[in-house]
Amino acid sequence: MSTTIRNRLESRYAGITLEGHPHALTAWFVVALRVVMGGMILFAGLGKITDWPFDASGYLMHVDPASPVSGLFAAMASNAALLEIINVVVPVTQVLIGVALITGAFVRLAALGGTIQMTMFYLGGWEGQWLALFDSTLIYVVVFLALGAFAAGRIAGLDRYIEQIKVGGQPLLERYPKLRYLLG
């Protein structure tokens, strides 16, 4: 294994420049993080499916009143039609996100889905205590965002190949550049 490859991270945003030279093993750890997060959310979704019927009403109705989403979640739980949709969407999207991350396909879309779910779980679990702001669900939010930012699907993932599929003689991303927001 070569450790002589020079990797570079650089970002300029709002007048601030960040730069660094990560270790050559960084790519391996990005892949490991992608697969571990994929496995975590895949098995969360499979657990909900195998214990079917999944029912989110208990979670939605018992959110602490200090949570900024307590009213929204209570309204969602009181709407039977919406609750039935939530009961299907949560486990199905968790399985899809997990499969996407493990295979490295549509990673940015999967990372967005994971970020949204974990943000809702985070806000729903917040009890108004300042120290509780930094719990494990917030860590999941940041990890999902990092996987999307790293374009983790291009590193030993299917996104690398999907982006090169020829459409009308051009690679997919050249023909449809906006897909870069879903792939990577």
PDB file of C-alpha atoms in Angstrom:
ATOM      1  CA  MET A   1       0.000   0.000   0.000  1.00  0.00           C
ATOM      2  CA  SER A   2       1.428   3.304  -1.039  1.00  0.00           C
ATOM      3  CA  THR A   3       1.529   6.146   1.431  1.00  0.00           C
ATOM      4  CA  THR A   4       3.352   8.510  -0.926  1.00  0.00           C
ATOM      5  CA  ILE A   5       0.236   9.799  -2.694  1.00  0.00           C
ATOM      6  CA  ARG A   6      -0.327  13.488  -1.932  1.00  0.00           C
ATOM      7  CA  ASN A   7      -3.967  14.163  -1.196  1.00  0.00           C
ATOM      8  CA  ARG A   8      -5.194  17.707  -0.848  1.00  0.00           C
ATOM      9  CA  LEU A   9      -8.294  19.197   0.676  1.00  0.00           C
ATOM     10  CA  GLU A  10      -9.043  22.833   0.028  1.00  0.00           C
ATOM     11  CA  SER A  11     -12.082  25.048   0.438  1.00  0.00           C
ATOM     12  CA  ARG A  12     -12.713  28.751   0.146  1.00  0.00           C
ATOM     13  CA  TYR A  13     -16.011  29.967   1.507  1.00  0.00           C
ATOM     14  CA  ALA A  14     -17.108  33.331   2.905  1.00  0.00           C
ATOM     15  CA  GLY A  15     -13.550  34.642   2.774  1.00  0.00           C
ATOM     16  CA  ILE A  16     -12.180  31.723   4.797  1.00  0.00           C
ATOM     17  CA  THR A  17      -9.711  29.263   3.311  1.00  0.00           C
ATOM     18  CA  LEU A  18      -9.291  25.788   4.746  1.00  0.00           C
ATOM     19  CA  GLU A  19      -6.656  23.442   3.425  1.00  0.00           C
ATOM     20  CA  GLY A  20      -4.846  20.337   4.426  1.00  0.00           C
ATOM     21  CA  HIS A  21      -3.076  17.211   3.269  1.00  0.00           C
ATOM     22  CA  PRO A  22      -4.886  14.115   4.546  1.00  0.00           C
ATOM     23  CA  HIS A  23      -3.103  10.792   4.825  1.00  0.00           C
ATOM     24  CA  ALA A  24      -3.172   8.395   1.887  1.00  0.00           C
ATOM     25  CA  LEU A  25      -5.384   6.043   3.938  1.00  0.00           C
ATOM     26  CA  THR A  26      -8.135   8.652   4.096  1.00  0.00           C
ATOM     27  CA  ALA A  27      -9.923   7.203   1.057  1.00  0.00           C
ATOM     28  CA  TRP A  28     -10.088   3.805   2.771  1.00  0.00           C
ATOM     29  CA  PHE A  29     -11.647   5.329   5.868  1.00  0.00           C
ATOM     30  CA  VAL A  30     -14.195   7.273   3.806  1.00  0.00           C
ATOM     31  CA  VAL A  31     -15.260   3.969   2.227  1.00  0.00           C
ATOM     32  CA  ALA A  32     -15.374   2.293   5.661  1.00  0.00           C
ATOM     33  CA  LEU A  33     -17.464   5.140   7.060  1.00  0.00           C
ATOM     34  CA  ARG A  34     -19.837   4.931   4.087  1.00  0.00           C
ATOM     35  CA  VAL A  35     -20.304   1.166   4.510  1.00  0.00           C
ATOM     36  CA  VAL A  36     -20.703   1.346   8.308  1.00  0.00           C
ATOM     37  CA  MET A  37     -23.284   4.143   8.093  1.00  0.00           C
ATOM     38  CA  GLY A  38     -25.025   2.249   5.301  1.00  0.00           C
ATOM     39  CA  GLY A  39     -25.158  -0.886   7.433  1.00  0.00           C
ATOM     40  CA  MET A  40     -26.407   1.052  10.459  1.00  0.00           C
ATOM     41  CA  ILE A  41     -29.349   2.613   8.629  1.00  0.00           C
ATOM     42  CA  LEU A  42     -30.056  -0.495   6.518  1.00  0.00           C
ATOM     43  CA  PHE A  43     -30.479  -2.649   9.612  1.00  0.00           C
ATOM     44  CA  ALA A  44     -32.562   0.040  11.325  1.00  0.00           C
ATOM     45  CA  GLY A  45     -34.932  -0.089   8.354  1.00  0.00           C
ATOM     46  CA  LEU A  46     -34.900  -3.892   8.130  1.00  0.00           C
ATOM     47  CA  GLY A  47     -35.690  -4.080  11.853  1.00  0.00           C
ATOM     48  CA  LYS A  48     -38.752  -1.933  11.329  1.00  0.00           C
ATOM     49  CA  ILE A  49     -39.840  -4.052   8.357  1.00  0.00           C
ATOM     50  CA  THR A  50     -39.338  -7.407  10.112  1.00  0.00           C
ATOM     51  CA  ASP A  51     -41.330  -6.164  13.128  1.00  0.00           C
ATOM     52  CA  TRP A  52     -44.131  -5.044  10.794  1.00  0.00           C
ATOM     53  CA  PRO A  53     -46.375  -3.225  11.161  1.00  0.00           C
ATOM     54  CA  PHE A  54     -44.116  -0.322  12.036  1.00  0.00           C
ATOM     55  CA  ASP A  55     -45.887   2.421  13.973  1.00  0.00           C
ATOM     56  CA  ALA A  56     -44.288   5.852  14.372  1.00  0.00           C
ATOM     57  CA  SER A  57     -47.212   7.287  16.336  1.00  0.00           C
ATOM     58  CA  GLY A  58     -45.699   6.542  19.748  1.00  0.00           C
ATOM     59  CA  TYR A  59     -42.532   8.405  18.863  1.00  0.00           C
ATOM     60  CA  LEU A  60     -44.370  11.303  17.245  1.00  0.00           C
ATOM     61  CA  MET A  61     -46.887  11.753  20.084  1.00  0.00           C
ATOM     62  CA  HIS A  62     -44.372  11.584  22.932  1.00  0.00           C
ATOM     63  CA  VAL A  63     -41.899  14.231  21.814  1.00  0.00           C
ATOM     64  CA  ASP A  64     -40.878  16.495  24.696  1.00  0.00           C
ATOM     65  CA  PRO A  65     -42.771  19.818  24.580  1.00  0.00           C
ATOM     66  CA  ALA A  66     -39.386  21.625  24.639  1.00  0.00           C
ATOM     67  CA  SER A  67     -38.559  20.187  21.226  1.00  0.00           C
ATOM     68  CA  PRO A  68     -38.973  22.663  18.377  1.00  0.00           C
ATOM     69  CA  VAL A  69     -40.919  20.029  16.400  1.00  0.00           C
ATOM     70  CA  SER A  70     -43.259  18.813  19.136  1.00  0.00           C
ATOM     71  CA  GLY A  71     -46.322  20.527  17.632  1.00  0.00           C
ATOM     72  CA  LEU A  72     -45.485  19.371  14.113  1.00  0.00           C
ATOM     73  CA  PHE A  73     -44.936  15.778  15.229  1.00  0.00           C
ATOM     74  CA  ALA A  74     -48.175  15.774  17.269  1.00  0.00           C
ATOM     75  CA  ALA A  75     -50.072  17.035  14.209  1.00  0.00           C
ATOM     76  CA  MET A  76     -48.472  14.335  12.070  1.00  0.00           C
ATOM     77  CA  ALA A  77     -49.425  11.637  14.588  1.00  0.00           C
ATOM     78  CA  SER A  78     -53.037  12.846  14.721  1.00  0.00           C
ATOM     79  CA  ASN A  79     -53.481  12.635  10.938  1.00  0.00           C
ATOM     80  CA  ALA A  80     -54.221   8.956  10.226  1.00  0.00           C
ATOM     81  CA  ALA A  81     -53.537   9.151   6.479  1.00  0.00           C
ATOM     82  CA  LEU A  82     -50.229  10.958   6.955  1.00  0.00           C
ATOM     83  CA  LEU A  83     -49.216   8.545   9.719  1.00  0.00           C
ATOM     84  CA  GLU A  84     -49.789   5.578   7.395  1.00  0.00           C
ATOM     85  CA  ILE A  85     -47.494   7.212   4.839  1.00  0.00           C
ATOM     86  CA  ILE A  86     -44.836   7.879   7.483  1.00  0.00           C
ATOM     87  CA  ASN A  87     -45.078   4.269   8.690  1.00  0.00           C
ATOM     88  CA  VAL A  88     -44.095   3.102   5.196  1.00  0.00           C
ATOM     89  CA  VAL A  89     -41.718   5.893   4.155  1.00  0.00           C
ATOM     90  CA  VAL A  90     -39.421   5.730   7.199  1.00  0.00           C
ATOM     91  CA  PRO A  91     -38.427   2.039   6.987  1.00  0.00           C
ATOM     92  CA  VAL A  92     -38.399   1.914   3.175  1.00  0.00           C
ATOM     93  CA  THR A  93     -36.180   4.975   2.864  1.00  0.00           C
ATOM     94  CA  GLN A  94     -33.882   3.644   5.569  1.00  0.00           C
ATOM     95  CA  VAL A  95     -33.406   0.434   3.576  1.00  0.00           C
ATOM     96  CA  LEU A  96     -32.857   2.366   0.335  1.00  0.00           C
ATOM     97  CA  ILE A  97     -30.374   4.740   1.988  1.00  0.00           C
ATOM     98  CA  GLY A  98     -28.491   1.799   3.467  1.00  0.00           C
ATOM     99  CA  VAL A  99     -28.266  -0.081   0.170  1.00  0.00           C
ATOM    100  CA  ALA A 100     -27.194   3.092  -1.657  1.00  0.00           C
ATOM    101  CA  LEU A 101     -24.425   3.808   0.831  1.00  0.00           C
ATOM    102  CA  ILE A 102     -23.139   0.242   0.937  1.00  0.00           C
ATOM    103  CA  THR A 103     -22.996  -0.012  -2.850  1.00  0.00           C
ATOM    104  CA  GLY A 104     -21.845   3.573  -3.329  1.00  0.00           C
ATOM    105  CA  ALA A 105     -24.720   4.391  -5.683  1.00  0.00           C
ATOM    106  CA  PHE A 106     -26.508   7.762  -5.525  1.00  0.00           C
ATOM    107  CA  VAL A 107     -24.547   8.548  -2.368  1.00  0.00           C
ATOM    108  CA  ARG A 108     -25.297  12.262  -2.263  1.00  0.00           C
ATOM    109  CA  LEU A 109     -29.022  11.585  -2.552  1.00  0.00           C
ATOM    110  CA  ALA A 110     -28.738   8.905   0.140  1.00  0.00           C
ATOM    111  CA  ALA A 111     -26.693  11.242   2.344  1.00  0.00           C
ATOM    112  CA  LEU A 112     -29.372  13.902   1.972  1.00  0.00           C
ATOM    113  CA  GLY A 113     -32.066  11.387   2.924  1.00  0.00           C
ATOM    114  CA  GLY A 114     -30.050  10.225   5.931  1.00  0.00           C
ATOM    115  CA  THR A 115     -29.415  13.821   6.968  1.00  0.00           C
ATOM    116  CA  ILE A 116     -33.113  14.682   6.804  1.00  0.00           C
ATOM    117  CA  GLN A 117     -34.149  11.608   8.791  1.00  0.00           C
ATOM    118  CA  MET A 118     -31.488  12.060  11.441  1.00  0.00           C
ATOM    119  CA  THR A 119     -32.280  15.778  11.741  1.00  0.00           C
ATOM    120  CA  MET A 120     -35.931  14.950  12.374  1.00  0.00           C
ATOM    121  CA  PHE A 121     -34.943  12.263  14.913  1.00  0.00           C
ATOM    122  CA  TYR A 122     -32.529  14.705  16.526  1.00  0.00           C
ATOM    123  CA  LEU A 123     -35.086  17.495  16.812  1.00  0.00           C
ATOM    124  CA  GLY A 124     -37.735  15.046  18.027  1.00  0.00           C
ATOM    125  CA  GLY A 125     -35.432  13.738  20.747  1.00  0.00           C
ATOM    126  CA  TRP A 126     -34.285  17.095  22.036  1.00  0.00           C
ATOM    127  CA  GLU A 127     -35.571  17.863  25.518  1.00  0.00           C
ATOM    128  CA  GLY A 128     -34.443  21.474  25.732  1.00  0.00           C
ATOM    129  CA  GLN A 129     -31.197  20.859  27.616  1.00  0.00           C
ATOM    130  CA  TRP A 130     -28.144  22.569  26.152  1.00  0.00           C
ATOM    131  CA  LEU A 131     -25.834  19.631  26.807  1.00  0.00           C
ATOM    132  CA  ALA A 132     -28.273  17.383  24.951  1.00  0.00           C
ATOM    133  CA  LEU A 133     -27.607  19.388  21.794  1.00  0.00           C
ATOM    134  CA  PHE A 134     -24.586  17.144  21.198  1.00  0.00           C
ATOM    135  CA  ASP A 135     -26.006  13.639  21.127  1.00  0.00           C
ATOM    136  CA  SER A 136     -25.298  10.694  18.838  1.00  0.00           C
ATOM    137  CA  THR A 137     -28.068  11.583  16.408  1.00  0.00           C
ATOM    138  CA  LEU A 138     -26.383  14.919  15.704  1.00  0.00           C
ATOM    139  CA  ILE A 139     -23.180  12.997  14.984  1.00  0.00           C
ATOM    140  CA  TYR A 140     -25.107  10.924  12.421  1.00  0.00           C
ATOM    141  CA  VAL A 141     -26.328  14.148  10.769  1.00  0.00           C
ATOM    142  CA  VAL A 142     -22.757  15.403  10.428  1.00  0.00           C
ATOM    143  CA  VAL A 143     -21.469  12.038   9.155  1.00  0.00           C
ATOM    144  CA  PHE A 144     -24.157  11.891   6.464  1.00  0.00           C
ATOM    145  CA  LEU A 145     -23.266  15.433   5.412  1.00  0.00           C
ATOM    146  CA  ALA A 146     -19.571  14.492   5.316  1.00  0.00           C
ATOM    147  CA  LEU A 147     -20.253  11.442   3.132  1.00  0.00           C
ATOM    148  CA  GLY A 148     -22.042  13.652   0.639  1.00  0.00           C
ATOM    149  CA  ALA A 149     -19.320  16.302   0.773  1.00  0.00           C
ATOM    150  CA  PHE A 150     -16.577  13.716   0.241  1.00  0.00           C
ATOM    151  CA  ALA A 151     -18.448  12.309  -2.782  1.00  0.00           C
ATOM    152  CA  ALA A 152     -17.956   8.968  -1.074  1.00  0.00           C
ATOM    153  CA  GLY A 153     -19.676   7.038  -3.868  1.00  0.00           C
ATOM    154  CA  ARG A 154     -16.838   7.866  -6.226  1.00  0.00           C
ATOM    155  CA  ILE A 155     -14.386   6.065  -3.967  1.00  0.00           C
ATOM    156  CA  ALA A 156     -14.816   2.305  -4.530  1.00  0.00           C
ATOM    157  CA  GLY A 157     -18.508   2.847  -5.250  1.00  0.00           C
ATOM    158  CA  LEU A 158     -20.938   2.538  -8.115  1.00  0.00           C
ATOM    159  CA  ASP A 159     -21.271   6.301  -8.548  1.00  0.00           C
ATOM    160  CA  ARG A 160     -17.853   6.337 -10.222  1.00  0.00           C
ATOM    161  CA  TYR A 161     -19.254   4.054 -12.944  1.00  0.00           C
ATOM    162  CA  ILE A 162     -22.764   5.520 -13.108  1.00  0.00           C
ATOM    163  CA  GLU A 163     -21.303   8.955 -13.844  1.00  0.00           C
ATOM    164  CA  GLN A 164     -19.451   7.549 -16.866  1.00  0.00           C
ATOM    165  CA  ILE A 165     -22.451   5.833 -18.475  1.00  0.00           C
ATOM    166  CA  LYS A 166     -22.678   7.132 -22.034  1.00  0.00           C
ATOM    167  CA  VAL A 167     -25.913   8.912 -22.939  1.00  0.00           C
ATOM    168  CA  GLY A 168     -26.026  10.225 -26.481  1.00  0.00           C
ATOM    169  CA  GLY A 169     -22.275   9.670 -26.757  1.00  0.00           C
ATOM    170  CA  GLN A 170     -21.479  11.743 -23.658  1.00  0.00           C
ATOM    171  CA  PRO A 171     -20.772  10.680 -20.075  1.00  0.00           C
ATOM    172  CA  LEU A 172     -23.917  11.043 -17.942  1.00  0.00           C
ATOM    173  CA  LEU A 173     -22.608  13.987 -15.902  1.00  0.00           C
ATOM    174  CA  GLU A 174     -21.511  15.900 -18.972  1.00  0.00           C
ATOM    175  CA  ARG A 175     -24.940  15.509 -20.519  1.00  0.00           C
ATOM    176  CA  TYR A 176     -26.838  16.157 -17.262  1.00  0.00           C
ATOM    177  CA  PRO A 177     -24.510  18.166 -14.981  1.00  0.00           C
ATOM    178  CA  LYS A 178     -27.156  18.657 -12.288  1.00  0.00           C
ATOM    179  CA  LEU A 179     -26.974  14.923 -11.519  1.00  0.00           C
ATOM    180  CA  ARG A 180     -23.688  15.635  -9.718  1.00  0.00           C
ATOM    181  CA  TYR A 181     -25.855  16.731  -6.801  1.00  0.00           C
ATOM    182  CA  LEU A 182     -27.309  13.203  -6.533  1.00  0.00           C
ATOM    183  CA  LEU A 183     -24.256  11.136  -7.432  1.00  0.00           C
ATOM    184  CA  GLY A 184     -20.899  11.183  -5.771  1.00  0.00           C
TER     185      GLY A 184
END
